[in-house]
Short mmCIF file of C-alpha atoms in Angstrom, two decimals:
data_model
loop_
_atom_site.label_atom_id
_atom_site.label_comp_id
_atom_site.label_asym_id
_atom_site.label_seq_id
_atom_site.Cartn_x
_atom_site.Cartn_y
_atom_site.Cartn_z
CA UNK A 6 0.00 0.00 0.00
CA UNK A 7 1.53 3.49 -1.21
CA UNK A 8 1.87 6.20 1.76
CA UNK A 9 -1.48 8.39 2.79
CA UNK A 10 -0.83 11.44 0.82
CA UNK A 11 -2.99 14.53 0.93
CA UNK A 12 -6.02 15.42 -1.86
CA UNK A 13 -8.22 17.96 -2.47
CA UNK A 14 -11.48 17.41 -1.39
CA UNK A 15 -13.62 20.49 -2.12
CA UNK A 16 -16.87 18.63 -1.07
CA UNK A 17 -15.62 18.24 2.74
CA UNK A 18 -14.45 21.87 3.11
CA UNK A 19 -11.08 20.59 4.53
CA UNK A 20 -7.94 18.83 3.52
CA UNK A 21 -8.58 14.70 3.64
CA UNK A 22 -6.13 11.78 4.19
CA UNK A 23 -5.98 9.88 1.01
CA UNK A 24 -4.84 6.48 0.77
CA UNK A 25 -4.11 4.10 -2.04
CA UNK A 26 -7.10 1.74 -2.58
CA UNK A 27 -7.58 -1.30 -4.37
CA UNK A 28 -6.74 -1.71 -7.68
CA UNK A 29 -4.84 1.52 -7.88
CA UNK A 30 -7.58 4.05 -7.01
CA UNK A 31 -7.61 6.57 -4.65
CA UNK A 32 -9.77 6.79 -1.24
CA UNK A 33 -10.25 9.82 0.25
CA UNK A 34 -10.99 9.52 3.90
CA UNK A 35 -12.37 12.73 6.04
CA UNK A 36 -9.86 13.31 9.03
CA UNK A 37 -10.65 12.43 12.03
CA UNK A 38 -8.24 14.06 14.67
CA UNK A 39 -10.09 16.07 17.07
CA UNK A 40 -10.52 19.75 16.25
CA UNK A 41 -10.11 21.29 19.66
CA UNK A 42 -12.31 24.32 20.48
CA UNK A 43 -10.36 27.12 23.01
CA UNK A 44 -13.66 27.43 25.13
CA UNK A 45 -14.81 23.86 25.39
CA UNK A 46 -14.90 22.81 29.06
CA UNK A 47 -13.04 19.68 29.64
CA UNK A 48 -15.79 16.58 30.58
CA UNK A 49 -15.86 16.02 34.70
CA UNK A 50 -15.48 12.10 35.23
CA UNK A 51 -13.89 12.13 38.52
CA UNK A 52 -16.57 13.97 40.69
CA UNK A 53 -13.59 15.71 42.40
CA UNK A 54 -12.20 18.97 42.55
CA UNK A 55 -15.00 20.27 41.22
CA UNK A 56 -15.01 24.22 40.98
CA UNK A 57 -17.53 26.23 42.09
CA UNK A 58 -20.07 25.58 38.82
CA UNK A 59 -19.58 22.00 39.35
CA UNK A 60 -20.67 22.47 42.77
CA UNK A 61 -23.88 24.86 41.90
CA UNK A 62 -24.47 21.92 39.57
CA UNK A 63 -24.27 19.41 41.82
CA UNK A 64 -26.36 21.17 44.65
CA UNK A 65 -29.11 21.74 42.06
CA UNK A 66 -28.92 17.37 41.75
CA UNK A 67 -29.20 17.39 45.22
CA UNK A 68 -32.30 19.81 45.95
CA UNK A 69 -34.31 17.33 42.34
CA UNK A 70 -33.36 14.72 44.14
CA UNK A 71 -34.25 15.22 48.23
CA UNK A 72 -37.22 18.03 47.29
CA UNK A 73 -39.00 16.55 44.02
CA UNK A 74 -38.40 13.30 44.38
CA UNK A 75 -36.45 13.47 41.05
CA UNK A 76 -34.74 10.05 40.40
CA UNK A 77 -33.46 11.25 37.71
CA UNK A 78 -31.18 13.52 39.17
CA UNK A 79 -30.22 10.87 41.70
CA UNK A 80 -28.98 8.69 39.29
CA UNK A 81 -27.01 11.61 37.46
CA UNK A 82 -25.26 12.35 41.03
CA UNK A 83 -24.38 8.48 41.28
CA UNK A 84 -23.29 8.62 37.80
CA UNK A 85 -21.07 11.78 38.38
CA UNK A 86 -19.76 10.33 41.87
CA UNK A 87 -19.18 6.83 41.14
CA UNK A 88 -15.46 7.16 39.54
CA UNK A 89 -15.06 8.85 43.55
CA UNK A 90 -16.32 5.22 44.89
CA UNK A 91 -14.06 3.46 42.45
CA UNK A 92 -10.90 5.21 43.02
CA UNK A 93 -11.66 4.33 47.07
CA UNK A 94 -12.48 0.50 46.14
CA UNK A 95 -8.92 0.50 44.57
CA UNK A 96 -7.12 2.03 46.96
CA UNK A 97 -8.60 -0.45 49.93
CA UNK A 98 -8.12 -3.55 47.79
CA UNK A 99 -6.33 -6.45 48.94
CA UNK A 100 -4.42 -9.24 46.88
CA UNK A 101 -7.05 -11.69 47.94
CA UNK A 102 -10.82 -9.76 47.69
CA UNK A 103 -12.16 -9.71 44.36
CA UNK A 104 -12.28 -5.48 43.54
CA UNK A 105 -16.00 -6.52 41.99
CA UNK A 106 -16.90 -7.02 45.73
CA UNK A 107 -15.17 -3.78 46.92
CA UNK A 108 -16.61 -2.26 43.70
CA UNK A 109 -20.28 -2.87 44.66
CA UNK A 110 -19.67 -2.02 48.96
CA UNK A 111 -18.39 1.57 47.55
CA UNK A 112 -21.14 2.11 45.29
CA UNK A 113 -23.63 1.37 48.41
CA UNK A 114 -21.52 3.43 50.64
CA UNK A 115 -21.86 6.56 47.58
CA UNK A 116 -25.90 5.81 47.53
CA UNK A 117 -26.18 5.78 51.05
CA UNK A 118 -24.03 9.32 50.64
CA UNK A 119 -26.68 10.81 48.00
CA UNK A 120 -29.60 9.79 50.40
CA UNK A 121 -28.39 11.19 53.34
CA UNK A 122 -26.56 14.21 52.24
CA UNK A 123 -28.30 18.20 53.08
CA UNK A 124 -27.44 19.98 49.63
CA UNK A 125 -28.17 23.45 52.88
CA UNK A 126 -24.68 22.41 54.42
CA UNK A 127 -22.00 24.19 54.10
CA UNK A 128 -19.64 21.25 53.16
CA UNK A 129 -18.60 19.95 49.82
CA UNK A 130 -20.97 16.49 49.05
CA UNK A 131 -17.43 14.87 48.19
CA UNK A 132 -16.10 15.62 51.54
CA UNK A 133 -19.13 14.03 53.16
CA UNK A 134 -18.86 11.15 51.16
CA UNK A 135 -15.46 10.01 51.69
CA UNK A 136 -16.22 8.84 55.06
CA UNK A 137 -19.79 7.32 54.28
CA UNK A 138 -17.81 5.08 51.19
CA UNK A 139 -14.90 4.49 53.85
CA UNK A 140 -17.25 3.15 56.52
CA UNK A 141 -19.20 0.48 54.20
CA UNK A 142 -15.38 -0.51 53.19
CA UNK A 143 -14.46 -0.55 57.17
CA UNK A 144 -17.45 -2.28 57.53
CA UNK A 145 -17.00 -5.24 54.86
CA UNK A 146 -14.07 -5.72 55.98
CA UNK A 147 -14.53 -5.66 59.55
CA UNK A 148 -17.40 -8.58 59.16
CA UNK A 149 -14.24 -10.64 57.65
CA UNK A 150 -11.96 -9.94 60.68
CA UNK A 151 -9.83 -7.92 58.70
CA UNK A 152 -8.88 -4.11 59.47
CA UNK A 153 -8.32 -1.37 57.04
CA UNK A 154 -4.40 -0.69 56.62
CA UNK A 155 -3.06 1.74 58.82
CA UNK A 156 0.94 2.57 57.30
CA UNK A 157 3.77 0.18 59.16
CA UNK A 158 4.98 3.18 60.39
CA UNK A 159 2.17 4.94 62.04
CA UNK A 160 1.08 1.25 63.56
CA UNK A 161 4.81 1.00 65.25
CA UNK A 162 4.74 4.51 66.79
CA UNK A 163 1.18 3.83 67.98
CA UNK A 164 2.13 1.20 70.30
CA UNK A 165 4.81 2.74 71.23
CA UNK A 166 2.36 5.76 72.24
CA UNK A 167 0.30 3.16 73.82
CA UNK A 168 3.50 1.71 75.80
CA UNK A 169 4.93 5.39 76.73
CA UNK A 170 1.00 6.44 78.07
CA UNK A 171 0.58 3.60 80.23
CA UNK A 172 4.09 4.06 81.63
CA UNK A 173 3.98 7.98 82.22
CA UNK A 174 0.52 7.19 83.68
CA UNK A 175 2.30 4.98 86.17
CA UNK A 176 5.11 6.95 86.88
CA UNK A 177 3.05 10.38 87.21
CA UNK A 178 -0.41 9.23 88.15
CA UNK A 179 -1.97 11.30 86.10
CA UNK A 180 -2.87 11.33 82.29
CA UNK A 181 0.15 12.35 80.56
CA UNK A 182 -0.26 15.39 78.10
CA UNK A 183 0.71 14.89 74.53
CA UNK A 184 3.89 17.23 74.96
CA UNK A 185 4.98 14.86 78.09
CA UNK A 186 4.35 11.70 75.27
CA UNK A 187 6.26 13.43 72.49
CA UNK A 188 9.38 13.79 74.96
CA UNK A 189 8.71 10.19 76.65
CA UNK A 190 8.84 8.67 72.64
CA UNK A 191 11.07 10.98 71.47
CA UNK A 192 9.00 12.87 68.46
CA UNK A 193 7.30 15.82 67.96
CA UNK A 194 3.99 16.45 69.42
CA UNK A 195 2.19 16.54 65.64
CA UNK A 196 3.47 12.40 65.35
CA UNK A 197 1.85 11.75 68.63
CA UNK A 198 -1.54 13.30 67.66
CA UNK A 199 -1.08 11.31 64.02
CA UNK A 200 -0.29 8.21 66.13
CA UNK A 201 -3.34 9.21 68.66
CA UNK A 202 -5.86 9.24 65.67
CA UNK A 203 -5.03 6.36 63.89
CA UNK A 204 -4.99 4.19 67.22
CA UNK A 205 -8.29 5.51 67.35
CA UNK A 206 -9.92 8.82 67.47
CA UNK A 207 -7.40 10.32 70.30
CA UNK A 208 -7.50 7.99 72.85
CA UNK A 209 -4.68 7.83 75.39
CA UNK A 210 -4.82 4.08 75.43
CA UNK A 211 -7.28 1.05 75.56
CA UNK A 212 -8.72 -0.05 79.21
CA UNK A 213 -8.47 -3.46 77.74
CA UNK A 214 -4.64 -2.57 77.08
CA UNK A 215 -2.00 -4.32 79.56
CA UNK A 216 -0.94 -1.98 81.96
CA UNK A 217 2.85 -1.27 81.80
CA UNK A 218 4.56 -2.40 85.78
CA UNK A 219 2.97 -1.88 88.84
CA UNK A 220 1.45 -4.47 90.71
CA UNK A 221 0.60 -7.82 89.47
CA UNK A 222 -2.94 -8.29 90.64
CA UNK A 223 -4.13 -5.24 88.31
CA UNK A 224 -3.84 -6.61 85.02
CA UNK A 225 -4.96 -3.76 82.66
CA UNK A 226 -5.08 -0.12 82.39
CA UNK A 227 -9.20 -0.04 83.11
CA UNK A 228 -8.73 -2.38 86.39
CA UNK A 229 -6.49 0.10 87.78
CA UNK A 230 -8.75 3.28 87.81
CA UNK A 231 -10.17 3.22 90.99
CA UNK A 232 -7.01 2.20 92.47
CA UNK A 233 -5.09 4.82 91.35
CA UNK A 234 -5.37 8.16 93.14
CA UNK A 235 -7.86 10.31 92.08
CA UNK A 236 -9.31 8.40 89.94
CA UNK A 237 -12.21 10.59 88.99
CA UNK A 238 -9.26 13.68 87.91
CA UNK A 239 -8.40 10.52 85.43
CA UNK A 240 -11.37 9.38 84.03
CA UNK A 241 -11.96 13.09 83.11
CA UNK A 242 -8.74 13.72 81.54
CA UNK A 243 -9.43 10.64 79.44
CA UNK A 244 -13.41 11.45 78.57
CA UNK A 245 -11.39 15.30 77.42
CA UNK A 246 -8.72 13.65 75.22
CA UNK A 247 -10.68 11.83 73.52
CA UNK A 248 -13.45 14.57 72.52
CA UNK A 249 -10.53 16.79 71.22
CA UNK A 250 -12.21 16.52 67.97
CA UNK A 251 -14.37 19.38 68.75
CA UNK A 252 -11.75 21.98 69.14
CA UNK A 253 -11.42 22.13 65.53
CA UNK A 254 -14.08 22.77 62.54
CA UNK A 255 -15.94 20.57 60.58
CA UNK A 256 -13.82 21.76 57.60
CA UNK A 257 -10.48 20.87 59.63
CA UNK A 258 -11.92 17.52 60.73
CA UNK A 259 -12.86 16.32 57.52
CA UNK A 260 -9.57 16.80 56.38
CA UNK A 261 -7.52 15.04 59.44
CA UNK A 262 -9.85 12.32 59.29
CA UNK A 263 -8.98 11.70 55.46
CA UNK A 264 -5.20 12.09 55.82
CA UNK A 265 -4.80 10.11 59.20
CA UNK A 266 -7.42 7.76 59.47
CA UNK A 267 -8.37 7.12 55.43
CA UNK A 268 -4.36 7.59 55.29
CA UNK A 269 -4.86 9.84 51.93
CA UNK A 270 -2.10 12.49 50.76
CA UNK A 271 -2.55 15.97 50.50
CA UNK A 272 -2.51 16.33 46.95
CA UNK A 273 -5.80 13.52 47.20
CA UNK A 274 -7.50 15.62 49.48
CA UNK A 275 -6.95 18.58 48.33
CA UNK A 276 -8.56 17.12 45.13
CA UNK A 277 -12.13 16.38 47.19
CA UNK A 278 -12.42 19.96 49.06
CA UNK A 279 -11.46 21.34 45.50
CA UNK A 280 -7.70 23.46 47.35
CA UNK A 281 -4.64 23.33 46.26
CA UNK A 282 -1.91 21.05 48.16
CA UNK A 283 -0.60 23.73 49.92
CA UNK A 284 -3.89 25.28 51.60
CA UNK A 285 -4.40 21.37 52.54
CA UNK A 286 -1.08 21.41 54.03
CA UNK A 287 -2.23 24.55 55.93
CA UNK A 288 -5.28 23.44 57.27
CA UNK A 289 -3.71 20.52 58.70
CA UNK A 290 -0.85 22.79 60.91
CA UNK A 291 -3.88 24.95 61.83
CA UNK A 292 -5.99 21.55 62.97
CA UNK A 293 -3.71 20.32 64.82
CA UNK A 294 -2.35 23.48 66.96
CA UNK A 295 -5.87 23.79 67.91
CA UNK A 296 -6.05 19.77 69.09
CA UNK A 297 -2.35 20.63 70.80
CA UNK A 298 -4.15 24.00 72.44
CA UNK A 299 -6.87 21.85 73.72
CA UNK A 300 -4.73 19.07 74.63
CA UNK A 301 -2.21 20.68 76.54
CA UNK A 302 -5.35 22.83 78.33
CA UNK A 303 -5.95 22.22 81.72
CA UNK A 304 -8.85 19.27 82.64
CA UNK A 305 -12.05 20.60 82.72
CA UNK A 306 -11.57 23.52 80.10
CA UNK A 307 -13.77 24.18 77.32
CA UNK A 308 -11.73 22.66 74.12
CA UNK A 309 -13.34 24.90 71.63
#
């Protein structure tokens, strides 16, 4: 076959690719490479980082959907949000679970998202639906006795929170503050509170834990309240720590729930809340001085 060459072909209005046919003749074949318009807006297929039409787009779904009963605009928001649920089905998926499975527990988690969702909040709908997707995923796995990953690295320091707690507890018999762990563990106070939150949601340490020396007869950290000296200054120190949460906003706890419990970068998240990696970056160092302020405040003081 002889090279394409180009022809006239007054009948299309444009140049055509022209290549040599059977028997010698010539067939001229319209081009086909995409003529690209300045103005067109680029199709959304991720539902994230959507800018604020997007978003006005979305909401308008949302108020169809939960005010007119509009199905059809509920299954335009599942269609629009669903690459969201795939991306999270891939990024929980383990060598041995078929993704089809994880595929399917997403796409309930994003439904269950739509459903529930109040198009009058002041949040993002992606940024509420992380969680909801994460929590069917926790969930399925959870009923199989397996645990979402945590990173190596933030397990190991975690029990070594755990051990350094339940020793300063002993030696101090108090609650030790998260500046007294960082020192005890030997990192900064922003690695305990990462270490704190993926143990689970700020909590000094499990009363189920083993409790680190002292006597022999109290086994764990929950038999020995009550035996320890004021015991009730304890218990309240605890209940504090872990509702620490609410010294920050909505907005900030969103985000430190996706980077240290859904362990997602800040580049991901600031793809969701539609910021760039920086601003992400920033509302992280402002979430967590607020969670050191109300941390390092004395017991009994309001957090917020």
């Amino acid at each position: 076959m002889s090279p394409p060459r180009i022809a006239s072909a007054p009948d299309l209005g444009a140049p055509t690719l022209v290549c040599g046919g059977l028997r010698g003749r010539d067939i001229a074949v319209p081009d086909r490479r995409p003529v690209v318009f300045m103005n067109a807006k680029p199709p959304a297929t991720s539902g994230r980082g959507a800018g604020p039409e997007r978003s006005s787009e979305d909401r308008d779904l949302f108020i169809r959907y939960h005010r007119d009963g509009d199905s059809q605009a509920r299954d335009q928001l599942v269609e629009r949000f669903l690459p969201l649920a795939r991306q999270l089905a891939r990024r929980y998926q383990r060598a041995s679970e078929p993704l089809d499975d994880l595929l399917q527990v997403a796409s309930l988690g994003l439904i269950k998202a739509i459903d529930r969702f109040d198009p009058d909040r002041d949040i993002a709908f992606s940024s509420y639906a992380v969680p909801t997707i994460l929590g069917e995923i926790k969930r399925y796995f959870r009923d199989r006795t397996w645990a979402v990953r945590v990173p190596r690295d933030l397990q190991e320091l975690t029990l070594r929170v755990d051990r350094a707690v339940g020793e300063l507890s002993d030696e101090l018999r108090r609650q030790p503050s998260v500046k007294e762990i960082g020192v005890a563990v030997g990192v900064d106070q922003e690695e305990i509170l990462e270490a704190l939150q993926a143990g689970g949601a700020y909590r000094a340490v499990s009363f189920d834990a083993p409790r680190a020396g002292g006597d022999e007869d109290v086994a764990t950290i929950g038999e020995s309240v009550g035996i320890q000296e004021d015991g009730f200054d304890r218990a309240e120190e605890r209940a504090t720590l872990q509702t620490l949460m609410s010294a920050v906003t909505p907005r900030e706890r969103d985000v430190l729930r996706m980077r240290f419990e859904q362990d997602m970068t800040q580049a991901e998240i600031g793809d969701i809340i539609g910021v760039s990696q920086m601003q992400v970056s920033r509302i992280i160092r402002q979430a967590i001085a607020r969670l050191r302020t109300a941390a390092d405040a004395p017991a009994g003081a309001d957090a917020g």
